Amino acid sequence: MSDTSEDLSAMTVAERRAHWESWMGAALDEARRALGTGDVPVGALVLDEAGRVIGVGHNEREATGDPTAHAEVLAMRAAAAVRGEWRLTGCTLVVTLEPCPMCAGALLQARVRRLVLGAWDPKAGATGSVWDLVRDQRALHEVEVLGGVREGECGALLREFFEARRG
């Protein structure tokens, strides 16, 4: 992971993949923090244009009783606080699970440039699986989506969490 400005277009495909896989590892670490409160283990981070982390979050719905306390929303709130404004133009959101409709809407509203996601959500995903809100032609902003980054690890963490709850 780099904390300096990087030109992704100058990287090879393999270098870009390694770059996003590294950042997904940080998002997975954040997702594991949710386990301590019984929240679904989803983690997210926001990178600014220079590749610096300016916001992190993990699911906190159970911990806070807030239905909007999804990892993505919390990470974007933190990033907006760092920037001092709501616009996250040029930023990248890295998240372990495909965003739901609420979070996809928040991505659009914040003007996030790119979404890097781990596991696809075949039940409630809104960035390419069930719905595709972030690339809908009627939206005022379009988000680049890179999916399936460390998908196996991200999916396994979620499966293990739900199996333990059902068990």
PDB file of C-alpha atoms in Angstrom:
ATOM      1  CA  MET A   1       0.000   0.000   0.000  1.00  0.00           C
ATOM      2  CA  SER A   2       1.250   3.410  -0.801  1.00  0.00           C
ATOM      3  CA  ASP A   3       0.578   6.621   1.027  1.00  0.00           C
ATOM      4  CA  THR A   4       1.815   8.771  -1.840  1.00  0.00           C
ATOM      5  CA  SER A   5       0.257   9.986  -5.038  1.00  0.00           C
ATOM      6  CA  GLU A   6       0.173   7.266  -7.653  1.00  0.00           C
ATOM      7  CA  ASP A   7      -0.804   7.345 -11.287  1.00  0.00           C
ATOM      8  CA  LEU A   8      -2.809   4.142 -11.689  1.00  0.00           C
ATOM      9  CA  SER A   9      -2.819   4.546 -15.456  1.00  0.00           C
ATOM     10  CA  ALA A  10       0.969   4.130 -15.440  1.00  0.00           C
ATOM     11  CA  MET A  11       0.657   0.744 -13.706  1.00  0.00           C
ATOM     12  CA  THR A  12       0.322  -2.589 -15.437  1.00  0.00           C
ATOM     13  CA  VAL A  13      -2.880  -4.557 -14.912  1.00  0.00           C
ATOM     14  CA  ALA A  14      -1.041  -6.853 -12.484  1.00  0.00           C
ATOM     15  CA  GLU A  15       0.309  -3.863 -10.531  1.00  0.00           C
ATOM     16  CA  ARG A  16      -3.159  -2.298 -10.285  1.00  0.00           C
ATOM     17  CA  ARG A  17      -4.617  -5.600  -9.096  1.00  0.00           C
ATOM     18  CA  ALA A  18      -1.916  -5.917  -6.413  1.00  0.00           C
ATOM     19  CA  HIS A  19      -2.542  -2.298  -5.398  1.00  0.00           C
ATOM     20  CA  TRP A  20      -6.266  -2.872  -4.819  1.00  0.00           C
ATOM     21  CA  GLU A  21      -5.689  -6.262  -3.177  1.00  0.00           C
ATOM     22  CA  SER A  22      -3.417  -4.580  -0.658  1.00  0.00           C
ATOM     23  CA  TRP A  23      -6.005  -1.947   0.184  1.00  0.00           C
ATOM     24  CA  MET A  24      -8.699  -4.637   0.419  1.00  0.00           C
ATOM     25  CA  GLY A  25      -6.549  -6.271   3.096  1.00  0.00           C
ATOM     26  CA  ALA A  26      -6.872  -3.075   5.142  1.00  0.00           C
ATOM     27  CA  ALA A  27     -10.645  -3.116   4.592  1.00  0.00           C
ATOM     28  CA  LEU A  28     -10.764  -6.763   5.745  1.00  0.00           C
ATOM     29  CA  ASP A  29      -8.891  -5.789   8.914  1.00  0.00           C
ATOM     30  CA  GLU A  30     -11.501  -3.096   9.518  1.00  0.00           C
ATOM     31  CA  ALA A  31     -14.329  -5.582   8.835  1.00  0.00           C
ATOM     32  CA  ARG A  32     -13.032  -7.883  11.571  1.00  0.00           C
ATOM     33  CA  ARG A  33     -13.455  -5.040  14.074  1.00  0.00           C
ATOM     34  CA  ALA A  34     -17.228  -5.353  13.619  1.00  0.00           C
ATOM     35  CA  LEU A  35     -17.177  -8.876  15.019  1.00  0.00           C
ATOM     36  CA  GLY A  36     -16.584  -7.551  18.540  1.00  0.00           C
ATOM     37  CA  THR A  37     -20.058  -6.006  18.649  1.00  0.00           C
ATOM     38  CA  GLY A  38     -21.916  -8.704  16.742  1.00  0.00           C
ATOM     39  CA  ASP A  39     -22.185  -6.548  13.640  1.00  0.00           C
ATOM     40  CA  VAL A  40     -21.968  -8.024  10.148  1.00  0.00           C
ATOM     41  CA  PRO A  41     -18.239  -7.928   9.300  1.00  0.00           C
ATOM     42  CA  VAL A  42     -18.032  -5.323   6.560  1.00  0.00           C
ATOM     43  CA  GLY A  43     -15.161  -2.836   6.428  1.00  0.00           C
ATOM     44  CA  ALA A  44     -14.558   0.198   4.252  1.00  0.00           C
ATOM     45  CA  LEU A  45     -11.983   2.891   3.682  1.00  0.00           C
ATOM     46  CA  VAL A  46     -11.830   6.027   1.587  1.00  0.00           C
ATOM     47  CA  LEU A  47      -8.664   7.000  -0.253  1.00  0.00           C
ATOM     48  CA  ASP A  48      -8.130  10.515  -1.522  1.00  0.00           C
ATOM     49  CA  GLU A  49      -6.638  11.365  -4.913  1.00  0.00           C
ATOM     50  CA  ALA A  50      -3.118  11.026  -3.522  1.00  0.00           C
ATOM     51  CA  GLY A  51      -3.785   7.519  -2.186  1.00  0.00           C
ATOM     52  CA  ARG A  52      -4.037   8.529   1.483  1.00  0.00           C
ATOM     53  CA  VAL A  53      -6.644   6.971   3.764  1.00  0.00           C
ATOM     54  CA  ILE A  54      -8.971   9.764   4.863  1.00  0.00           C
ATOM     55  CA  GLY A  55     -11.846   7.687   6.244  1.00  0.00           C
ATOM     56  CA  VAL A  56     -12.437   4.229   7.677  1.00  0.00           C
ATOM     57  CA  GLY A  57     -15.493   2.444   8.949  1.00  0.00           C
ATOM     58  CA  HIS A  58     -16.987  -0.900   9.807  1.00  0.00           C
ATOM     59  CA  ASN A  59     -20.598  -1.854  10.370  1.00  0.00           C
ATOM     60  CA  GLU A  60     -21.898  -0.476  13.665  1.00  0.00           C
ATOM     61  CA  ARG A  61     -25.655  -0.978  13.428  1.00  0.00           C
ATOM     62  CA  GLU A  62     -25.781  -3.363  16.382  1.00  0.00           C
ATOM     63  CA  ALA A  63     -23.281  -1.332  18.390  1.00  0.00           C
ATOM     64  CA  THR A  64     -25.087   1.985  17.907  1.00  0.00           C
ATOM     65  CA  GLY A  65     -28.675   1.056  17.080  1.00  0.00           C
ATOM     66  CA  ASP A  66     -28.341   3.256  13.990  1.00  0.00           C
ATOM     67  CA  PRO A  67     -29.812   1.668  10.852  1.00  0.00           C
ATOM     68  CA  THR A  68     -27.576   3.843   8.655  1.00  0.00           C
ATOM     69  CA  ALA A  69     -24.319   2.836  10.399  1.00  0.00           C
ATOM     70  CA  HIS A  70     -23.028   0.828   7.449  1.00  0.00           C
ATOM     71  CA  ALA A  71     -19.266   0.664   6.916  1.00  0.00           C
ATOM     72  CA  GLU A  72     -19.437   2.706   3.711  1.00  0.00           C
ATOM     73  CA  VAL A  73     -21.501   5.513   5.222  1.00  0.00           C
ATOM     74  CA  LEU A  74     -19.241   5.755   8.278  1.00  0.00           C
ATOM     75  CA  ALA A  75     -16.092   5.806   6.126  1.00  0.00           C
ATOM     76  CA  MET A  76     -17.547   8.512   3.882  1.00  0.00           C
ATOM     77  CA  ARG A  77     -18.634  10.581   6.902  1.00  0.00           C
ATOM     78  CA  ALA A  78     -15.100  10.392   8.288  1.00  0.00           C
ATOM     79  CA  ALA A  79     -13.614  11.340   4.904  1.00  0.00           C
ATOM     80  CA  ALA A  80     -15.986  14.293   4.556  1.00  0.00           C
ATOM     81  CA  ALA A  81     -14.973  15.480   8.022  1.00  0.00           C
ATOM     82  CA  VAL A  82     -11.298  15.329   7.023  1.00  0.00           C
ATOM     83  CA  ARG A  83     -12.001  17.260   3.836  1.00  0.00           C
ATOM     84  CA  GLY A  84     -14.324  19.713   5.498  1.00  0.00           C
ATOM     85  CA  GLU A  85     -16.962  19.210   2.812  1.00  0.00           C
ATOM     86  CA  TRP A  86     -19.416  16.596   1.586  1.00  0.00           C
ATOM     87  CA  ARG A  87     -17.903  16.201  -1.871  1.00  0.00           C
ATOM     88  CA  LEU A  88     -15.541  13.248  -2.148  1.00  0.00           C
ATOM     89  CA  THR A  89     -14.723  13.974  -5.791  1.00  0.00           C
ATOM     90  CA  GLY A  90     -11.711  11.990  -6.949  1.00  0.00           C
ATOM     91  CA  CYS A  91     -11.859   9.584  -4.003  1.00  0.00           C
ATOM     92  CA  THR A  92     -11.974   5.792  -4.014  1.00  0.00           C
ATOM     93  CA  LEU A  93     -14.099   3.721  -1.630  1.00  0.00           C
ATOM     94  CA  VAL A  94     -12.733   0.244  -0.880  1.00  0.00           C
ATOM     95  CA  VAL A  95     -15.299  -2.050   0.771  1.00  0.00           C
ATOM     96  CA  THR A  96     -15.433  -5.768   1.529  1.00  0.00           C
ATOM     97  CA  LEU A  97     -19.064  -6.256   0.401  1.00  0.00           C
ATOM     98  CA  GLU A  98     -20.955  -4.746  -2.510  1.00  0.00           C
ATOM     99  CA  PRO A  99     -22.907  -1.707  -1.286  1.00  0.00           C
ATOM    100  CA  CYS A 100     -26.652  -1.835  -0.679  1.00  0.00           C
ATOM    101  CA  PRO A 101     -29.025   0.708  -2.279  1.00  0.00           C
ATOM    102  CA  MET A 102     -28.591   3.181   0.596  1.00  0.00           C
ATOM    103  CA  CYS A 103     -24.796   3.075   0.371  1.00  0.00           C
ATOM    104  CA  ALA A 104     -24.810   3.169  -3.432  1.00  0.00           C
ATOM    105  CA  GLY A 105     -26.952   6.285  -3.219  1.00  0.00           C
ATOM    106  CA  ALA A 106     -24.502   7.805  -0.746  1.00  0.00           C
ATOM    107  CA  LEU A 107     -21.630   7.079  -3.168  1.00  0.00           C
ATOM    108  CA  LEU A 108     -23.468   8.991  -5.867  1.00  0.00           C
ATOM    109  CA  GLN A 109     -24.368  11.877  -3.581  1.00  0.00           C
ATOM    110  CA  ALA A 110     -20.748  12.189  -2.377  1.00  0.00           C
ATOM    111  CA  ARG A 111     -19.434  12.124  -5.972  1.00  0.00           C
ATOM    112  CA  VAL A 112     -17.049   9.240  -5.215  1.00  0.00           C
ATOM    113  CA  ARG A 113     -14.960   8.480  -8.309  1.00  0.00           C
ATOM    114  CA  ARG A 114     -14.262   4.773  -7.870  1.00  0.00           C
ATOM    115  CA  LEU A 115     -15.614   1.812  -5.910  1.00  0.00           C
ATOM    116  CA  VAL A 116     -13.409  -1.206  -5.232  1.00  0.00           C
ATOM    117  CA  LEU A 117     -15.447  -4.045  -3.758  1.00  0.00           C
ATOM    118  CA  GLY A 118     -14.664  -7.507  -2.468  1.00  0.00           C
ATOM    119  CA  ALA A 119     -17.644  -9.872  -2.412  1.00  0.00           C
ATOM    120  CA  TRP A 120     -20.695  -9.329  -4.574  1.00  0.00           C
ATOM    121  CA  ASP A 121     -24.048  -9.303  -2.742  1.00  0.00           C
ATOM    122  CA  PRO A 122     -26.565 -11.388  -4.731  1.00  0.00           C
ATOM    123  CA  LYS A 123     -29.393 -10.451  -2.333  1.00  0.00           C
ATOM    124  CA  ALA A 124     -29.074  -6.698  -1.860  1.00  0.00           C
ATOM    125  CA  GLY A 125     -26.171  -5.435  -3.982  1.00  0.00           C
ATOM    126  CA  ALA A 126     -26.756  -2.165  -5.771  1.00  0.00           C
ATOM    127  CA  THR A 127     -23.544  -1.642  -7.744  1.00  0.00           C
ATOM    128  CA  GLY A 128     -23.829  -4.332 -10.383  1.00  0.00           C
ATOM    129  CA  SER A 129     -25.436  -7.509  -9.073  1.00  0.00           C
ATOM    130  CA  VAL A 130     -29.124  -7.019  -8.157  1.00  0.00           C
ATOM    131  CA  TRP A 131     -29.231  -3.336  -9.103  1.00  0.00           C
ATOM    132  CA  ASP A 132     -26.672  -1.005 -10.644  1.00  0.00           C
ATOM    133  CA  LEU A 133     -27.494   2.403  -9.234  1.00  0.00           C
ATOM    134  CA  VAL A 134     -23.994   3.838  -9.600  1.00  0.00           C
ATOM    135  CA  ARG A 135     -23.917   3.338 -13.370  1.00  0.00           C
ATOM    136  CA  ASP A 136     -27.548   4.120 -14.103  1.00  0.00           C
ATOM    137  CA  GLN A 137     -27.771   6.580 -16.999  1.00  0.00           C
ATOM    138  CA  ARG A 138     -30.330   8.622 -15.070  1.00  0.00           C
ATOM    139  CA  ALA A 139     -27.897   9.306 -12.219  1.00  0.00           C
ATOM    140  CA  LEU A 140     -26.153  12.671 -12.116  1.00  0.00           C
ATOM    141  CA  HIS A 141     -22.785  11.046 -11.435  1.00  0.00           C
ATOM    142  CA  GLU A 142     -21.165   7.766 -12.494  1.00  0.00           C
ATOM    143  CA  VAL A 143     -18.931   5.637 -10.302  1.00  0.00           C
ATOM    144  CA  GLU A 144     -16.236   3.355 -11.725  1.00  0.00           C
ATOM    145  CA  VAL A 145     -16.680  -0.134 -10.212  1.00  0.00           C
ATOM    146  CA  LEU A 146     -13.912  -2.707  -9.737  1.00  0.00           C
ATOM    147  CA  GLY A 147     -15.441  -5.843  -8.263  1.00  0.00           C
ATOM    148  CA  GLY A 148     -14.297  -9.179  -6.938  1.00  0.00           C
ATOM    149  CA  VAL A 149     -11.069  -7.970  -5.301  1.00  0.00           C
ATOM    150  CA  ARG A 150     -10.085 -10.692  -2.784  1.00  0.00           C
ATOM    151  CA  GLU A 151     -13.640 -11.909  -3.225  1.00  0.00           C
ATOM    152  CA  GLY A 152     -12.971 -15.333  -1.701  1.00  0.00           C
ATOM    153  CA  GLU A 153     -11.627 -13.902   1.558  1.00  0.00           C
ATOM    154  CA  CYS A 154     -14.331 -11.277   1.822  1.00  0.00           C
ATOM    155  CA  GLY A 155     -17.069 -13.821   1.161  1.00  0.00           C
ATOM    156  CA  ALA A 156     -15.574 -16.354   3.581  1.00  0.00           C
ATOM    157  CA  LEU A 157     -15.571 -13.824   6.420  1.00  0.00           C
ATOM    158  CA  LEU A 158     -19.268 -13.159   5.853  1.00  0.00           C
ATOM    159  CA  ARG A 159     -20.183 -16.851   5.460  1.00  0.00           C
ATOM    160  CA  GLU A 160     -18.379 -17.758   8.688  1.00  0.00           C
ATOM    161  CA  PHE A 161     -20.170 -14.964  10.534  1.00  0.00           C
ATOM    162  CA  PHE A 162     -23.634 -16.068   9.391  1.00  0.00           C
ATOM    163  CA  GLU A 163     -22.916 -19.777   9.880  1.00  0.00           C
ATOM    164  CA  ALA A 164     -21.877 -19.081  13.482  1.00  0.00           C
ATOM    165  CA  ARG A 165     -25.079 -17.106  14.080  1.00  0.00           C
ATOM    166  CA  ARG A 166     -27.244 -19.886  12.646  1.00  0.00           C
ATOM    167  CA  GLY A 167     -25.260 -22.652  14.335  1.00  0.00           C
TER     168      GLY A 167
END
